[in-house]
Short mmCIF file of C-alpha atoms and ligand atoms in Angstrom, two decimals:
data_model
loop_
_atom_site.label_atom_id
_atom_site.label_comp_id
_atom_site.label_asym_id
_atom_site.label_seq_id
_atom_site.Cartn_x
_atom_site.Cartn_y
_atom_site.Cartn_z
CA UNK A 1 -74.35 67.98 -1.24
CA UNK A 2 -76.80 70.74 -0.88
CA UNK A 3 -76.72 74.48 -1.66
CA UNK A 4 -79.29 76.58 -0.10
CA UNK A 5 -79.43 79.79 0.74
CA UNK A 6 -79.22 80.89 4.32
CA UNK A 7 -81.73 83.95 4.34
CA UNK A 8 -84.68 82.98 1.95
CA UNK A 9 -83.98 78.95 1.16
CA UNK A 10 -84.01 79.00 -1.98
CA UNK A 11 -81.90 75.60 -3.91
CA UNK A 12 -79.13 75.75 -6.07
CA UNK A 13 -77.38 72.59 -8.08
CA UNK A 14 -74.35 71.81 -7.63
CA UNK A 15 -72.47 73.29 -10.76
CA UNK A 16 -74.26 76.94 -10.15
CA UNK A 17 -72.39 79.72 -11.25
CA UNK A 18 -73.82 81.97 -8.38
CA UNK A 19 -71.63 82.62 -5.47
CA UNK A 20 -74.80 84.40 -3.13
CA UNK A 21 -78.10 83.79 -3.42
CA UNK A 22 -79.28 84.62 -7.03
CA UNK A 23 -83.42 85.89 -5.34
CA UNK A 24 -81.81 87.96 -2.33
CA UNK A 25 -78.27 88.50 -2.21
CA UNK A 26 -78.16 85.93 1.07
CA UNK A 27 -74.93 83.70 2.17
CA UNK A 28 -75.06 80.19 0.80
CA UNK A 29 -74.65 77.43 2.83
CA UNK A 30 -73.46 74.35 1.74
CA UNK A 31 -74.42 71.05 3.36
CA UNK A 32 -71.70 67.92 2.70
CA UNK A 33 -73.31 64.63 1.65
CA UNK A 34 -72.90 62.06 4.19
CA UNK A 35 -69.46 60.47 4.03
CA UNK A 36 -68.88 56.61 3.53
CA UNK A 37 -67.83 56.50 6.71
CA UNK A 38 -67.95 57.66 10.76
CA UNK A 39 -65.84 58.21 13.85
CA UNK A 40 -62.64 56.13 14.15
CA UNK A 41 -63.52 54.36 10.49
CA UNK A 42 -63.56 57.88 9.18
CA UNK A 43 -60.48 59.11 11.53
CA UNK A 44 -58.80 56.17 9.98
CA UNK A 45 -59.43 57.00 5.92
CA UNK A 46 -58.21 60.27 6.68
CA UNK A 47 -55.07 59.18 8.69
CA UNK A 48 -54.32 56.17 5.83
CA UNK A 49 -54.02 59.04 3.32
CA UNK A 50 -51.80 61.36 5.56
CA UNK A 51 -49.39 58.77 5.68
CA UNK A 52 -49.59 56.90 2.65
CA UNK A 53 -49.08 59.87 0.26
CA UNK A 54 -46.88 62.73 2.52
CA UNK A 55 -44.13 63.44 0.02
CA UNK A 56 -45.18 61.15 -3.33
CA UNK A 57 -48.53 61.14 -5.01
CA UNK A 58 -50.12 63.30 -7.41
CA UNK A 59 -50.35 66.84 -5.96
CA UNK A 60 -54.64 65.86 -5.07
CA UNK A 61 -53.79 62.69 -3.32
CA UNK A 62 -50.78 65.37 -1.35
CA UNK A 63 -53.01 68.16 -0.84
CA UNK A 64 -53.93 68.58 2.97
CA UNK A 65 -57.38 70.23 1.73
CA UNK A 66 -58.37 67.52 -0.81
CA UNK A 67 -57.25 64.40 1.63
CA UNK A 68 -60.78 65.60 3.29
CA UNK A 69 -62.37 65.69 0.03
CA UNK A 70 -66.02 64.36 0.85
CA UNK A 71 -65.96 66.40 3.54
CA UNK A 72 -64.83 69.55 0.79
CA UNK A 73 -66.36 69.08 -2.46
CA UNK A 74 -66.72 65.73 -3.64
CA UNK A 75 -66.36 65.77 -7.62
CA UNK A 76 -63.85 64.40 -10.48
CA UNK A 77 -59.82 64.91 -10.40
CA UNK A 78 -59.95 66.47 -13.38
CA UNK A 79 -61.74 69.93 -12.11
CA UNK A 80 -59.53 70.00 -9.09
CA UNK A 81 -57.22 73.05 -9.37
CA UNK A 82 -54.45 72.05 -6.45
CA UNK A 83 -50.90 73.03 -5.99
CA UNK A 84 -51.01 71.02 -3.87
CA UNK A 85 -51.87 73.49 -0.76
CA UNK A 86 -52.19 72.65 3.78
CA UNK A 87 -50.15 69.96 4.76
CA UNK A 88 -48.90 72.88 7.63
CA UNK A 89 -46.75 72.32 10.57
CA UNK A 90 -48.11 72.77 14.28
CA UNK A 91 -45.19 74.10 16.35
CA UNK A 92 -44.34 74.89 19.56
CA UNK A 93 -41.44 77.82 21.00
CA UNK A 94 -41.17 77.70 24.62
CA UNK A 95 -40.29 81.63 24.19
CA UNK A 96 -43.53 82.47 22.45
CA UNK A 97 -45.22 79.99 25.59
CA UNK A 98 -43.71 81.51 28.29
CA UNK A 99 -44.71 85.13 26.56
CA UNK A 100 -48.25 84.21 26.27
CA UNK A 101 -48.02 83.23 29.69
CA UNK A 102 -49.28 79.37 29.42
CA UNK A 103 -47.89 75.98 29.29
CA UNK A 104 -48.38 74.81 26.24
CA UNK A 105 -49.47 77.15 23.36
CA UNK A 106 -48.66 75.65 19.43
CA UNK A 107 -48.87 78.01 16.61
CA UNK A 108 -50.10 76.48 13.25
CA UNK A 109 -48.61 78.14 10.59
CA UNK A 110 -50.46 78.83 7.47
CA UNK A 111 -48.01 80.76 6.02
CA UNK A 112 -46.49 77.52 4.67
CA UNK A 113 -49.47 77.69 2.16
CA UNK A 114 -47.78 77.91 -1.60
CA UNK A 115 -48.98 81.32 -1.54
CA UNK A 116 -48.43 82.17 1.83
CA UNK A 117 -51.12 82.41 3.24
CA UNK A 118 -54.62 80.14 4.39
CA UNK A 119 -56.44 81.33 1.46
CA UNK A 120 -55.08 78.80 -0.48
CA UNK A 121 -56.99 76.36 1.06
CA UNK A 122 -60.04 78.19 0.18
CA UNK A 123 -59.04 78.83 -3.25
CA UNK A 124 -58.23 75.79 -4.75
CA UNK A 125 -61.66 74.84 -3.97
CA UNK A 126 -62.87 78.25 -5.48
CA UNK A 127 -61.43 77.92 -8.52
CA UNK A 128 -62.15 73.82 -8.72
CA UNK A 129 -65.67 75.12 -8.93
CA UNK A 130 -64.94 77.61 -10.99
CA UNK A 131 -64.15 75.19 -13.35
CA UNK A 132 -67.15 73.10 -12.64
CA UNK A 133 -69.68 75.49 -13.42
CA UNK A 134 -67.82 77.31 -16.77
CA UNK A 135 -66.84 80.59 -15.07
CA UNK A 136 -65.03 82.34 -18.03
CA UNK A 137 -63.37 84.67 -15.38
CA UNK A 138 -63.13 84.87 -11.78
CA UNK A 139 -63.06 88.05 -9.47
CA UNK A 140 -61.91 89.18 -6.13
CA UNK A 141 -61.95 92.36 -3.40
CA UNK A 142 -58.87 91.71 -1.47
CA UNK A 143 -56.17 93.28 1.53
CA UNK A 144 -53.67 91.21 -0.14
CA UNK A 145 -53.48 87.68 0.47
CA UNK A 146 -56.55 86.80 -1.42
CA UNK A 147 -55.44 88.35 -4.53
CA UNK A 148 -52.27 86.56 -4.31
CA UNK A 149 -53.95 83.52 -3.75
CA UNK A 150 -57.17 84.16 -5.88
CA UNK A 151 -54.16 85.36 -8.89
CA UNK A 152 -51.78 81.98 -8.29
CA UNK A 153 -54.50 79.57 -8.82
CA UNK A 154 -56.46 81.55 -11.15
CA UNK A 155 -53.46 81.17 -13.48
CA UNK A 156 -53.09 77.35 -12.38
CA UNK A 157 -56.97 76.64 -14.13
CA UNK A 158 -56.38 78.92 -16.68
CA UNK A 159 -59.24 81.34 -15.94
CA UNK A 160 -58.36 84.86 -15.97
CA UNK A 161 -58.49 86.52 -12.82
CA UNK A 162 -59.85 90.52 -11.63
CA UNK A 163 -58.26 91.74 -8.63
CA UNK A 164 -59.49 95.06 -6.44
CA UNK A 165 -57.67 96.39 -4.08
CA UNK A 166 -57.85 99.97 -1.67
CA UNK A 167 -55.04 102.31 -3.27
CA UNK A 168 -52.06 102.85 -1.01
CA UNK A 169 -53.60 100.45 1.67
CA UNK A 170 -51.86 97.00 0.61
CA UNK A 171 -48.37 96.01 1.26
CA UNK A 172 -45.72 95.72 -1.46
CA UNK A 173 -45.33 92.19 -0.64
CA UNK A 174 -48.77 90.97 -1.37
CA UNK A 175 -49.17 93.43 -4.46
CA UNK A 176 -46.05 92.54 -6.28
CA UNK A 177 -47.15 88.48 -5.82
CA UNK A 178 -51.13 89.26 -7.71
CA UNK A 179 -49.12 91.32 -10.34
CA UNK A 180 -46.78 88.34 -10.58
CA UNK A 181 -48.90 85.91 -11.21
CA UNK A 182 -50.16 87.56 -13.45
CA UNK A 183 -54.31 88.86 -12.75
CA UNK A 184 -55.15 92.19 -13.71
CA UNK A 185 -55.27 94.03 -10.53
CA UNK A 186 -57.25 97.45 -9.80
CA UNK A 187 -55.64 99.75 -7.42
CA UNK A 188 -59.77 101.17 -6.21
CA UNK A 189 -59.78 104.52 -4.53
CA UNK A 190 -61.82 103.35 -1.43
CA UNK A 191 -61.38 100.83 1.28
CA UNK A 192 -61.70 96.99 1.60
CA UNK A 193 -65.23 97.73 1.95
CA UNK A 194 -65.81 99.54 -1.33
CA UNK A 195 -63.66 96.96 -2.73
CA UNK A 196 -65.96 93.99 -1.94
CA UNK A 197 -69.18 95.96 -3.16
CA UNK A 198 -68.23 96.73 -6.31
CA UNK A 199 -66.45 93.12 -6.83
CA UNK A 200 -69.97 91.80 -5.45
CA UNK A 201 -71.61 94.79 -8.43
CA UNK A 202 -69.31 92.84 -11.09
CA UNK A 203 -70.16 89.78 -10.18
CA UNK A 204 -73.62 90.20 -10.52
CA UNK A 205 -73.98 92.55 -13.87
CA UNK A 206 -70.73 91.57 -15.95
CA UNK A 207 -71.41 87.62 -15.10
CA UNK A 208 -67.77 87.07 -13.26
CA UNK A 209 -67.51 84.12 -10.69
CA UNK A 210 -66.82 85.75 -7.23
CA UNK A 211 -63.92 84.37 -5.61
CA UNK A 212 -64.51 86.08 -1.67
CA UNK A 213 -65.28 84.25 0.77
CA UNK A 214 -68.64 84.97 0.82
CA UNK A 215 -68.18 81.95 -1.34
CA UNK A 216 -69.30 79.05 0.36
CA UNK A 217 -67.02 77.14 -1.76
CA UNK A 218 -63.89 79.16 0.31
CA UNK A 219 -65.52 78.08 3.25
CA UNK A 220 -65.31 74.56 2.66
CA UNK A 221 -61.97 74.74 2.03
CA UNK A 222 -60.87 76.45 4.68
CA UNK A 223 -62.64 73.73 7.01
CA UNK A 224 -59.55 71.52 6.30
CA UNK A 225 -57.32 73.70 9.05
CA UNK A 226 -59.24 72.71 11.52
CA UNK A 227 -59.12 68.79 9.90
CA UNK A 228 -56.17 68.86 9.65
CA UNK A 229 -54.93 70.31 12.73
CA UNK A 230 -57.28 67.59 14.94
CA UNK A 231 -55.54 65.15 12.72
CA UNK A 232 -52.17 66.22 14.31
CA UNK A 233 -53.45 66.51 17.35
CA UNK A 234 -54.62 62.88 17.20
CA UNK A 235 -58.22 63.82 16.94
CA UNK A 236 -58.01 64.89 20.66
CA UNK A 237 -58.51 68.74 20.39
CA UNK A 238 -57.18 71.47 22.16
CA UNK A 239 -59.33 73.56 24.75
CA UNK A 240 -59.43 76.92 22.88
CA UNK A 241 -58.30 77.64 19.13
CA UNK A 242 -57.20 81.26 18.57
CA UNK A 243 -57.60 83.04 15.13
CA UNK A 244 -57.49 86.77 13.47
CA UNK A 245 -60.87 87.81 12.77
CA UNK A 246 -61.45 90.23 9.62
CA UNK A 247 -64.14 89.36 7.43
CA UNK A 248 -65.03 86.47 9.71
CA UNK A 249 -64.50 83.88 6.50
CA UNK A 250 -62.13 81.76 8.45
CA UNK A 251 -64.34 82.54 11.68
CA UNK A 252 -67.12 80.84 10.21
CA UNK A 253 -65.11 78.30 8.35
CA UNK A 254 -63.93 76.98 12.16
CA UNK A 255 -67.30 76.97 13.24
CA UNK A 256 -68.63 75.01 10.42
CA UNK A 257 -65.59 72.56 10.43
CA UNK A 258 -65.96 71.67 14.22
CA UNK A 259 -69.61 71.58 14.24
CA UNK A 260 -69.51 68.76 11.40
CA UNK A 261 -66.41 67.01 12.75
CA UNK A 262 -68.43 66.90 16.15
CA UNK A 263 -71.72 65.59 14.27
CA UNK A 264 -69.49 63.04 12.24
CA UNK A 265 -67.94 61.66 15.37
CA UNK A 266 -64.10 62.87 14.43
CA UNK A 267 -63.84 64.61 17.97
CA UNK A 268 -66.03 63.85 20.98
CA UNK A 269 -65.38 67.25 22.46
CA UNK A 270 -65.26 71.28 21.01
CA UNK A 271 -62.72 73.68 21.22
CA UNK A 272 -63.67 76.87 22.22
CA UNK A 273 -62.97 79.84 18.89
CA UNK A 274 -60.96 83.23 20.42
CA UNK A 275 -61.28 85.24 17.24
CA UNK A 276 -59.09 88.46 17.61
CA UNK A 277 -59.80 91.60 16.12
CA UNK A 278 -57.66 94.69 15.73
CA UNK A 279 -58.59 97.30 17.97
CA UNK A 280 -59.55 99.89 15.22
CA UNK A 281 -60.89 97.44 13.37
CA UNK A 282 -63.16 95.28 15.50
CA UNK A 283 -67.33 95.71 15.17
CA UNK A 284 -67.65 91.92 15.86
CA UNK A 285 -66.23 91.91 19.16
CA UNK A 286 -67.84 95.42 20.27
CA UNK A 287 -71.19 93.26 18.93
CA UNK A 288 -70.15 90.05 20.77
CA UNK A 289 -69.61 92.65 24.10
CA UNK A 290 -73.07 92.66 24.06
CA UNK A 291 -74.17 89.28 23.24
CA UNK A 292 -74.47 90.44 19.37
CA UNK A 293 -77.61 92.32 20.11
CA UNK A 294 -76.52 94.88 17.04
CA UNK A 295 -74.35 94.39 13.60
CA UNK A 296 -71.90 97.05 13.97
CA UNK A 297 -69.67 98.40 10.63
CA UNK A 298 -66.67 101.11 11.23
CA UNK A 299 -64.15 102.73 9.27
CA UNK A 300 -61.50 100.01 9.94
CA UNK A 301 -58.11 101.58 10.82
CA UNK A 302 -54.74 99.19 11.68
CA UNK A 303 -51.63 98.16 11.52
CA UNK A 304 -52.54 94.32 10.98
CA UNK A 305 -53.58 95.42 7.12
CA UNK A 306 -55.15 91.23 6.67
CA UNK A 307 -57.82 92.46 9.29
CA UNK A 308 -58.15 96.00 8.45
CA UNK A 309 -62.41 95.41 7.73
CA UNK A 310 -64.95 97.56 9.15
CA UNK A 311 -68.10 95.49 7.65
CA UNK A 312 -67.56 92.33 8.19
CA UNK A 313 -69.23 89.78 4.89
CA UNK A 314 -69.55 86.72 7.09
CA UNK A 315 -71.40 88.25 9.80
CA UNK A 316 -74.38 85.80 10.77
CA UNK A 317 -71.96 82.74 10.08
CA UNK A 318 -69.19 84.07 12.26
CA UNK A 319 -72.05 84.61 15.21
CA UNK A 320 -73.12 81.23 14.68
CA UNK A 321 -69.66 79.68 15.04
CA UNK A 322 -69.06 81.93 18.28
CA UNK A 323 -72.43 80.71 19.47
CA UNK A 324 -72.21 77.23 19.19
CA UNK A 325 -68.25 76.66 20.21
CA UNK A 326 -68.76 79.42 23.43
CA UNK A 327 -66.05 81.29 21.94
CA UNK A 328 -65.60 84.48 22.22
CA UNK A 329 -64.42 87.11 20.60
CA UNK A 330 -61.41 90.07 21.65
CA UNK A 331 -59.70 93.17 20.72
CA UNK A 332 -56.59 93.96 20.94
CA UNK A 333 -54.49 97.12 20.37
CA UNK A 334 -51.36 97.76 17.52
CA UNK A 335 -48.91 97.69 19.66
CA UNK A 336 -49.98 94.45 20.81
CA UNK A 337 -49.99 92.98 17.99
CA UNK A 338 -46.40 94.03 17.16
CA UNK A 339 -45.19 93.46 20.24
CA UNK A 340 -46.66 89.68 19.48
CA UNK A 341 -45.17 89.68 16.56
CA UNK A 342 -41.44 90.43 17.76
CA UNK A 343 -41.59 87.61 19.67
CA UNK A 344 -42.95 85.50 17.30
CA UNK A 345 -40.62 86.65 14.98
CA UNK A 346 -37.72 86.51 17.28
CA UNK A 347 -38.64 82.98 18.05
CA UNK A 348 -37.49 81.83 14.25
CA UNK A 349 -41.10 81.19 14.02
CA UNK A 350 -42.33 84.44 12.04
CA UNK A 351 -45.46 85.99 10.76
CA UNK A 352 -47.26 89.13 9.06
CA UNK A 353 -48.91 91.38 11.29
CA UNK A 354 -52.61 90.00 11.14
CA UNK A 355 -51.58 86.28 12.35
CA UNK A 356 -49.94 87.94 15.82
CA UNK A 357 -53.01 89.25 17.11
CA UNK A 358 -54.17 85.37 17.45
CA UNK A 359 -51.39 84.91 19.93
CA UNK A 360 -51.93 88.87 21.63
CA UNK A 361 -55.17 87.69 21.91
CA UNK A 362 -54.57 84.79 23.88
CA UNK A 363 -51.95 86.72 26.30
CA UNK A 364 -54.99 89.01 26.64
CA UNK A 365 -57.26 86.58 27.83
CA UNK A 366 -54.84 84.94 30.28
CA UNK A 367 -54.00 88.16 31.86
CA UNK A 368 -58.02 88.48 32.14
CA UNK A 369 -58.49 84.57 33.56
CA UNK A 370 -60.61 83.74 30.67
CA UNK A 371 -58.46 81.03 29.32
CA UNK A 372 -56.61 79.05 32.25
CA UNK A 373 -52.53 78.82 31.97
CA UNK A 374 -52.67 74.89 32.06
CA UNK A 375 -55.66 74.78 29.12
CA UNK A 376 -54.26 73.76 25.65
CA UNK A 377 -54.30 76.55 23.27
CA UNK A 378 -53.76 76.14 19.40
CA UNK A 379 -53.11 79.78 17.42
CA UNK A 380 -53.33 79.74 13.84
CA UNK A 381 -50.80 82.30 12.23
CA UNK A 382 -52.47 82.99 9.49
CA UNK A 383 -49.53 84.20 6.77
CA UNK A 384 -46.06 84.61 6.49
CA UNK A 385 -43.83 86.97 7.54
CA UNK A 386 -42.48 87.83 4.64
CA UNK A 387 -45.86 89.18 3.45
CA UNK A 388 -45.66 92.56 5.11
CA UNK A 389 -41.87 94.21 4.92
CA UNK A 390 -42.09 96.95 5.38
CA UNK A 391 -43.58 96.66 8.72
CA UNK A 392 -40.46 94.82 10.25
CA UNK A 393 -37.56 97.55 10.40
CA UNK A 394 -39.74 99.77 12.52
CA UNK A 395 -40.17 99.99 16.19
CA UNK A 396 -42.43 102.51 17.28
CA UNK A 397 -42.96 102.05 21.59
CA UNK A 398 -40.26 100.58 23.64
CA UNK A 399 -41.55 97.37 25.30
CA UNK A 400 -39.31 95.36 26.68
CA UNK A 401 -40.46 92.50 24.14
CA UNK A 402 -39.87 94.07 21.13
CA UNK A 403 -36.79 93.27 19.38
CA UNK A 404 -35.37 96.02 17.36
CA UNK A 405 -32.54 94.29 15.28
CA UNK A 406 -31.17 96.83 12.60
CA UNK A 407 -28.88 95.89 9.78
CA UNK A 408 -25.30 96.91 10.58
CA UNK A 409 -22.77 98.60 8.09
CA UNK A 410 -19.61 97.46 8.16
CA UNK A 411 -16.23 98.24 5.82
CA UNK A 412 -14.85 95.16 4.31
CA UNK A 413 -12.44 94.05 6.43
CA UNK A 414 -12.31 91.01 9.30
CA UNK A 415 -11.47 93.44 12.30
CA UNK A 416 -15.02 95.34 11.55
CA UNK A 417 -16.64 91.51 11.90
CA UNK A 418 -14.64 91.45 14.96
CA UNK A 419 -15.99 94.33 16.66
CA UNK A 420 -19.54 93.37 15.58
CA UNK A 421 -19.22 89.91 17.03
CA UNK A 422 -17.35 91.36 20.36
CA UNK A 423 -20.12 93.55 20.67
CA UNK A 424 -22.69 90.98 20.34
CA UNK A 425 -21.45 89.50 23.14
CA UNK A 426 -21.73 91.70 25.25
C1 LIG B 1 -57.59 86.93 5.33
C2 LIG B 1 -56.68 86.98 6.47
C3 LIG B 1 -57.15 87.12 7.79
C4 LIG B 1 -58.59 87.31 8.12
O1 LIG B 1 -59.44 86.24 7.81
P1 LIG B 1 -61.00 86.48 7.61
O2 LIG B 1 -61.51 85.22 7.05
O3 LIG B 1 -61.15 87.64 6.67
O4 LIG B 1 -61.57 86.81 8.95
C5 LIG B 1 -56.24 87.09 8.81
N1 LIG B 1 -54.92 86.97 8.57
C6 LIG B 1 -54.43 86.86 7.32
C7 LIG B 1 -52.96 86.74 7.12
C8 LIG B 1 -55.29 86.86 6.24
O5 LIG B 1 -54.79 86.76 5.01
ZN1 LIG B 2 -81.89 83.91 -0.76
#
């Protein structure tokens, strides 16, 4: 494996404590060392593990990050901080289809993570190196789902975590789950943005280990979606591969993932990235509307609170893995995005904001002809719907896909059921 930065070059060991480049502040980039094997030999380790260890094994040989560990982080079991974590079902509603307006669209949900949300896949290989290289604590900026994760696992390797998130600007789901699990959490009056500079100012003066993913570490974690997902596609990959896009960790992630699984001989062909940004939240696809001539920041404003960045961290990596899939990159509006979400919702399926605008996105670039009705489209929802409450009892427009579906009150008696279920239907 090598570490080098991405900006100047410079080398770091394997066991370093620094999370950017210690000279300038740069992304690292990590480089995998070559696995034992290739192509179907490799397909086939990965495949023998999937099956041989689904519901028994210890929780390493279970994980659905670490079955792709020399692809990850090859090291000891004993570092490895795993719940275990992936291991996430790839499903298909003919109601969320037919909305999209394609044949055959599956949703891979990530919400099935133990926290929730991807970012456990990036975490447990955070805080494995955490452990590796002595980090006494470990630190994080966060919307919400990284704190929870960053907070759960954190507690798992006993390292004590730092949390900072914008005041008023997180949902009560994702806040009550850091506090639960116990990291001291820092309510910052600012945005994500301020958030993630002063985390990156703590990490470099009081000596914490940064758990963002500007961490390359994250990165290679979250690789194993896409691993995993050609794995249960048979290692014959869907045309496109549709994602939220916020600090463009999981854009580059994909990228990275697809471009080594290509090199390794896993796939012979490569899925085209849709990352989907919020409308008043999206500088990378106003930059990728002009063939990322300019690096664009805004004050981020949405709904979709997961994707609510206006400076993206993982800008250069998330151009690269644009550029070399021919993906491409959309914005889409609120009400899109909960009008996605309805359906989703309404499907049995269920998500938090964020994950919908992966399959708004999509209907998007149908209605525009850039993705093809009869091409095979994979979303990934990135958390659960339980994650953001307080955004489900409200309806704000009226379109015809939204499913408004309030709570009844009823006295306690079986003709008041009656009426209920008489009016139902109806
Ligand atoms: C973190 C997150 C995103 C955005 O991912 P980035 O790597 O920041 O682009 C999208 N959806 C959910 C639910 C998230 O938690
Ligand atoms: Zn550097």
């Amino acid at each position: 494996m090598i570490i080098a930065c991405a900006s100047c070059g410079e080398k770091l060991g394997d066991r370093t404590p620094h999370a950017t480049c210690p000279k300038c502040d740069g992304l690292l980039n990590i480089t995998p060392a070559s696995p034992p094997a290739r192509g179907e030999a490799l397909q086939k380790l990965f495949d023998t593990r999937a099956s041989n260890h689904a519901m028994c094994g210890t929780p390493i040989q279970q994980s659905g990050v670490w079955r792709f560990r020399e692809l990850v982080l090859p090291t000891d079991d004993a570092s490895i901080v795993s719940h275990p974590e992936g291991n996430t079902p790839l499903l298909q509603r003919g109601v969320v289809s037919h909305y999209a307006g394609i044949d055959s669209l599956r949703m891979k949900h990530e919400g099935h993570n133990p926290t929730g949300s991807f970012k456990d896949r990036g975490m447990t290989v955070a805080l494995t190196q955490a452990r590796r290289c002595g980090a006494t604590a470990i630190a994080c900026a966060s919307t919400g789902n990284t704190s929870s994760s960053l907070a759960s696992y954190a507690a798992h390797a006993g390292i004590p975590a730092l949390v900072m998130v914008p005041v008023g600007r997180i949902s009560m789901g994702k806040l009550a789950q850091t506090v639960a699990y116990g990291a001291r959490t820092l309510l910052v009056r600012g945005d994500f943005d301020d958030c993630l500079r002063l985390v990156r100012e703590s990490a470099q003066s009081l000596g914490v280990y940064l758990g963002n993913s500007l961490n390359p570490f994250r990165i290679e974690g979250q690789k194993t979606i896409i691993f995993e997902l050609l794995q249960q596609c048979g290692w014959n990959p869907p045309d496109w591969i549709a994602l939220p896009a916020g600090n463009l960790g999981n854009t580059s992630a994909f990228g990275k993932a697809l471009r080594e699984a290509h090199e390794l001989g896993l796939i012979s062909k490569i899925p085209r990235l849709l990352s989907v940004q919020a409308s008043g939240a999206a500088p990378f696809a106003h930059s990728f509307a002009e063939d990322f001539a300019n690096r664009h920041k805004v004050r981020a404003e949405t709904i979709a609170t997961a994707i609510r960045i206006g400076d993206p961290a993982s800008w250069d990596r998330g151009v690269a893995a644009i550029r070399f899939t021919n993906g491409v990159v959309a914005a889409v509006s609120d009400g899109a995005i909960m009008e996605a979400k309805s359906v989703i919702d309404a499907s049995g399926v269920g998500c938090e904001p964020a994950s919908a605008a992966s399959v708004a996105g999509v209907k998007a670039l149908i209605a525009r002809g850039v993705i093809k009705s009869g091409e095979s489209v994979v979303t990934i929802l990135t958390g659960h719907v339980l994650k953001d409450p307080e955004k489900m009892l409200v309806s704000d427009t009226n379109s015809p896909h939204l499913h408004p579906n309030p709570p009844i009150e009823i006295d306690a008696n079986l003709s008041a059921v009656e009426r209920v279920l008489k009016s139902a239907a109806n």
